Coordinates of C-alpha atoms in Angstrom, one line a residue:
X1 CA 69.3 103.7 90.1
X2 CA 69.9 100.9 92.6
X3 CA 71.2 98.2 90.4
X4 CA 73.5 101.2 88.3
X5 CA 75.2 101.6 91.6
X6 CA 75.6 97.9 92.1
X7 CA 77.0 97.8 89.0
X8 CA 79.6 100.6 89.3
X9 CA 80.9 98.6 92.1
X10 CA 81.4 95.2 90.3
X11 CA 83.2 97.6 87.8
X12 CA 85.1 98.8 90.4
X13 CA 86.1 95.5 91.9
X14 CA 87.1 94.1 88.5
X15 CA 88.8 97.2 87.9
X16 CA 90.7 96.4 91.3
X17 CA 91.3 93.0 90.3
X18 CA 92.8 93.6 87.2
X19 CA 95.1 96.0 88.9
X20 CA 96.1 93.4 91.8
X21 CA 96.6 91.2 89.0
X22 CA 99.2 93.5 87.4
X23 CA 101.2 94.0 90.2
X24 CA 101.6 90.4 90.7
X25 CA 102.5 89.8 87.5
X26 CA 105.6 92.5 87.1
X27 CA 106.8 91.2 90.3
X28 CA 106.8 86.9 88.6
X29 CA 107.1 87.7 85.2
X30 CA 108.0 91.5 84.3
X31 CA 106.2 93.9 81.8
X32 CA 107.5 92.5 78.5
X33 CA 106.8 88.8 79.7
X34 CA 103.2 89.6 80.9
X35 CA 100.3 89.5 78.4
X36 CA 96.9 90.6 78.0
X37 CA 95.8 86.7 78.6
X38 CA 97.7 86.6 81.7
X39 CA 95.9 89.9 83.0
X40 CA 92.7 88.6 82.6
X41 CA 93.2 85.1 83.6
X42 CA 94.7 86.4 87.2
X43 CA 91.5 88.8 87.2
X44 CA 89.1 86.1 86.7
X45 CA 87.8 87.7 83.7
X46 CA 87.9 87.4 79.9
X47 CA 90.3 89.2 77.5
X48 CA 87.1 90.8 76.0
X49 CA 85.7 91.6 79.4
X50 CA 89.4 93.3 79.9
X51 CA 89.1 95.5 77.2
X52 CA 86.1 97.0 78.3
X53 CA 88.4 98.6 81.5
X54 CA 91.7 99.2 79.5
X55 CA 92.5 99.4 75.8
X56 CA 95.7 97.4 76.8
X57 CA 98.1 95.9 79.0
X58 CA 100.2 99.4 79.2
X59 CA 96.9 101.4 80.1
X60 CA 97.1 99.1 82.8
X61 CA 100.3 99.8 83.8
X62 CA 99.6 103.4 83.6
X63 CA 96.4 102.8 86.2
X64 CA 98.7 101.0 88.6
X65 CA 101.5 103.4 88.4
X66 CA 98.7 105.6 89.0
X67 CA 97.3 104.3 92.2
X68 CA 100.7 103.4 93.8
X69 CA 102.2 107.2 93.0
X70 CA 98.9 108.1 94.9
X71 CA 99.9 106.6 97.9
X72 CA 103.8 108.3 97.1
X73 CA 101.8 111.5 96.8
X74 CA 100.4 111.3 100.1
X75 CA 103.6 110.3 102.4
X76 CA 105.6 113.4 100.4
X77 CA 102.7 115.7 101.7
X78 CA 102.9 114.3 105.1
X79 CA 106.6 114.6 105.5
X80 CA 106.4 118.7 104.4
X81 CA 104.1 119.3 106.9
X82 CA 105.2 116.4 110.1
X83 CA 107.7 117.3 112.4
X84 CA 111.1 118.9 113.2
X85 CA 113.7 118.4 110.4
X86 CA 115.5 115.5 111.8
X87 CA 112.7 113.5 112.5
X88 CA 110.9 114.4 109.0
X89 CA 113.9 112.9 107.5
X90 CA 113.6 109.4 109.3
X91 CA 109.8 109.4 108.7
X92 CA 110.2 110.1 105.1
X93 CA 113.0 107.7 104.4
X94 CA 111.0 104.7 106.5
X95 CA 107.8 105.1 104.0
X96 CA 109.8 104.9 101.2
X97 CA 111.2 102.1 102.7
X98 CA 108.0 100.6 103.0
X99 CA 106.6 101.7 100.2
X100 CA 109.4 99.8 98.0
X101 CA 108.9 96.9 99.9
X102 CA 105.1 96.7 99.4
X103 CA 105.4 98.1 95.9
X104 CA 109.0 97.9 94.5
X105 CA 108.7 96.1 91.0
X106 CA 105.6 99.0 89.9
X107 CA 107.7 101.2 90.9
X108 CA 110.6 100.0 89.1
X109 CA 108.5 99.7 86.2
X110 CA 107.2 103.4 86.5
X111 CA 110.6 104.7 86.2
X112 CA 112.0 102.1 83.6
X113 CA 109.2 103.5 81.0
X114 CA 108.5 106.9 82.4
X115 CA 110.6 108.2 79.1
X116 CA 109.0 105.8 76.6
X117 CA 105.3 106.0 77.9
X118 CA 104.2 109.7 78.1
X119 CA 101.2 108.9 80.7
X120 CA 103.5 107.1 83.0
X121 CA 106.5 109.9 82.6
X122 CA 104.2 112.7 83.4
X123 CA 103.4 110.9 86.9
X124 CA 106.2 110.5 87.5
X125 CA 107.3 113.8 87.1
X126 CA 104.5 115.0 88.9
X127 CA 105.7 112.5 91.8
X128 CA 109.2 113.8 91.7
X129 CA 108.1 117.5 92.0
X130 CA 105.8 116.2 95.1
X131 CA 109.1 114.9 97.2
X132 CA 111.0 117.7 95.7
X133 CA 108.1 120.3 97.5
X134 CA 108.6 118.3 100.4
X135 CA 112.5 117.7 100.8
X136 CA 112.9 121.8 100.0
X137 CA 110.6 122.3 103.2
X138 CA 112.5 120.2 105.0
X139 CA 115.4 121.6 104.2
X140 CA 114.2 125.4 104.5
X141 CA 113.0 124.3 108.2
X142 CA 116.4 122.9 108.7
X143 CA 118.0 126.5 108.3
X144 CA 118.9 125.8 104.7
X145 CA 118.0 129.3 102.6
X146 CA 115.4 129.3 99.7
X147 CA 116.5 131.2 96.2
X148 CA 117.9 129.6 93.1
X149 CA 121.4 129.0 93.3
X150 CA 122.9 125.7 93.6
X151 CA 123.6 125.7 97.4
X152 CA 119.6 126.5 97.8
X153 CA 116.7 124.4 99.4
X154 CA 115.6 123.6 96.1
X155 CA 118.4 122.7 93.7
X156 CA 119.8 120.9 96.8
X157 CA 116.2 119.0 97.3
X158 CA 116.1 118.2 93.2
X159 CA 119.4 116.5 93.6
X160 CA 118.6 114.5 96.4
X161 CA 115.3 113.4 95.4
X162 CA 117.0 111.6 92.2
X163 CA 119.5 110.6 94.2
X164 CA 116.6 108.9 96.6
X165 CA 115.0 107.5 93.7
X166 CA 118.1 105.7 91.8
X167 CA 119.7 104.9 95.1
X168 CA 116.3 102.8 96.2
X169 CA 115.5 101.0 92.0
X170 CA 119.0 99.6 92.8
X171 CA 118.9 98.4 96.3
X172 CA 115.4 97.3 95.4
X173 CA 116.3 95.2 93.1
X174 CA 118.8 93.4 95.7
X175 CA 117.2 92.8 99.0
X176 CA 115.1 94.2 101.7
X177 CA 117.8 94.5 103.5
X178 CA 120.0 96.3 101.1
X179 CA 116.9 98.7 100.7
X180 CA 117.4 99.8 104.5
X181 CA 120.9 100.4 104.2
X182 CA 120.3 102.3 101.6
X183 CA 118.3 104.3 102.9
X184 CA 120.3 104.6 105.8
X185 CA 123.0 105.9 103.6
X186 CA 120.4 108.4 102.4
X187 CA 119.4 109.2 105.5
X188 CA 122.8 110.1 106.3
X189 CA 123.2 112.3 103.2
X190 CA 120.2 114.2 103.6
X191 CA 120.9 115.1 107.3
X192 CA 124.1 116.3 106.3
X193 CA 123.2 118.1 103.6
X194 CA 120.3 120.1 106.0
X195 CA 123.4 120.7 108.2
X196 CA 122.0 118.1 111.5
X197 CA 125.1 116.0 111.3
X198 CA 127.9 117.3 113.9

């Protein structure tokens, strides 16, 4: 059993690199430019040895998306349960902030074929009804009433998520420092919309 756990972890490692790799590669070259070749070149491996991880390079997409929506996943659960309204607000907006930064051109990515690739789409939904969960807290610990109308925590959270998410792919796309001022300007929204702005 010793060397079959050795062995998991080379897999593992390769598995890594390949994903590293990936991300690199949309942020120089994009999806449509980058090629199975390219992924395994950047991973130190063969194309055959590639194929023995993922069936192709949009499975690997779909793994990357996958890990960086896990880290999205975990910030969104975080702000629903951190701190007084106001200051869940800043605390959300400055991890996705960072998160951008670290990770803007997969995530770019992730929403650009989140209607053509049904793997990537339903991660992405599943991401979007995370932040939604969290914003409607938010917003319900800000005084804002639960229910279903259009004036409610959650149809109120739904449009600002999408708003969030547009918003940042644009600014991202600019500058870092576009990305803050964005976010900023969402910032600015949200509080108002929770009824914190005088």
């Amino acid at each position: 059993m010793p060397g079959r756990r050795a062995t998991e972890r080379k897999g593992d490692l390769r598995e890594r690199a390949i994903l590293d790799t990936c991300e690199t590669l949309l942020a120089d070259k994009g999806f449509d430019a980058m090629t199975v070749g390219d992924l395994a070149q950047g991973a130190g491996i063969t194309r055959g040895a590639l194929y023995f991880y993922f069936g192709s390079k949009q499975e690997v997409v779909t793994a990357l998306v996958a890990r960086t929506v896990e880290h999205l996943w975990e910030r969104s659960r975080a702000t629903a349960e951190a701190e007084e309204p106001r200051e869940a607000i800043t605390a959300a907006l400055d991890r996705t902030v960072e998160l951008w930064n670290a990770h803007g051109p997969v995530l770019r990515t992730a929403i650009d074929r989140s209607l053509t690739v049904p793997e990537i789409g339903a991660l992405w939904d599943r991401t979007a009804d995370l932040f939604i969960a969290a914003i409607t807290a938010v917003l319900e610990r800000a005084g804002i009433p639960g229910g279903s109308g259009a004036d409610r925590a959650p149809a109120l959270a739904r449009a600002l998520c999408w708003m969030i998410e547009r918003t940042f792919y644009h600014a991202s796309q600019e500058s870092r420092a576009n990305l803050r001022k964005a976010a900023g300007t969402c910032e600015h929204i949200w509080l108002r919309t929770a009824g914190l702005t005088p």
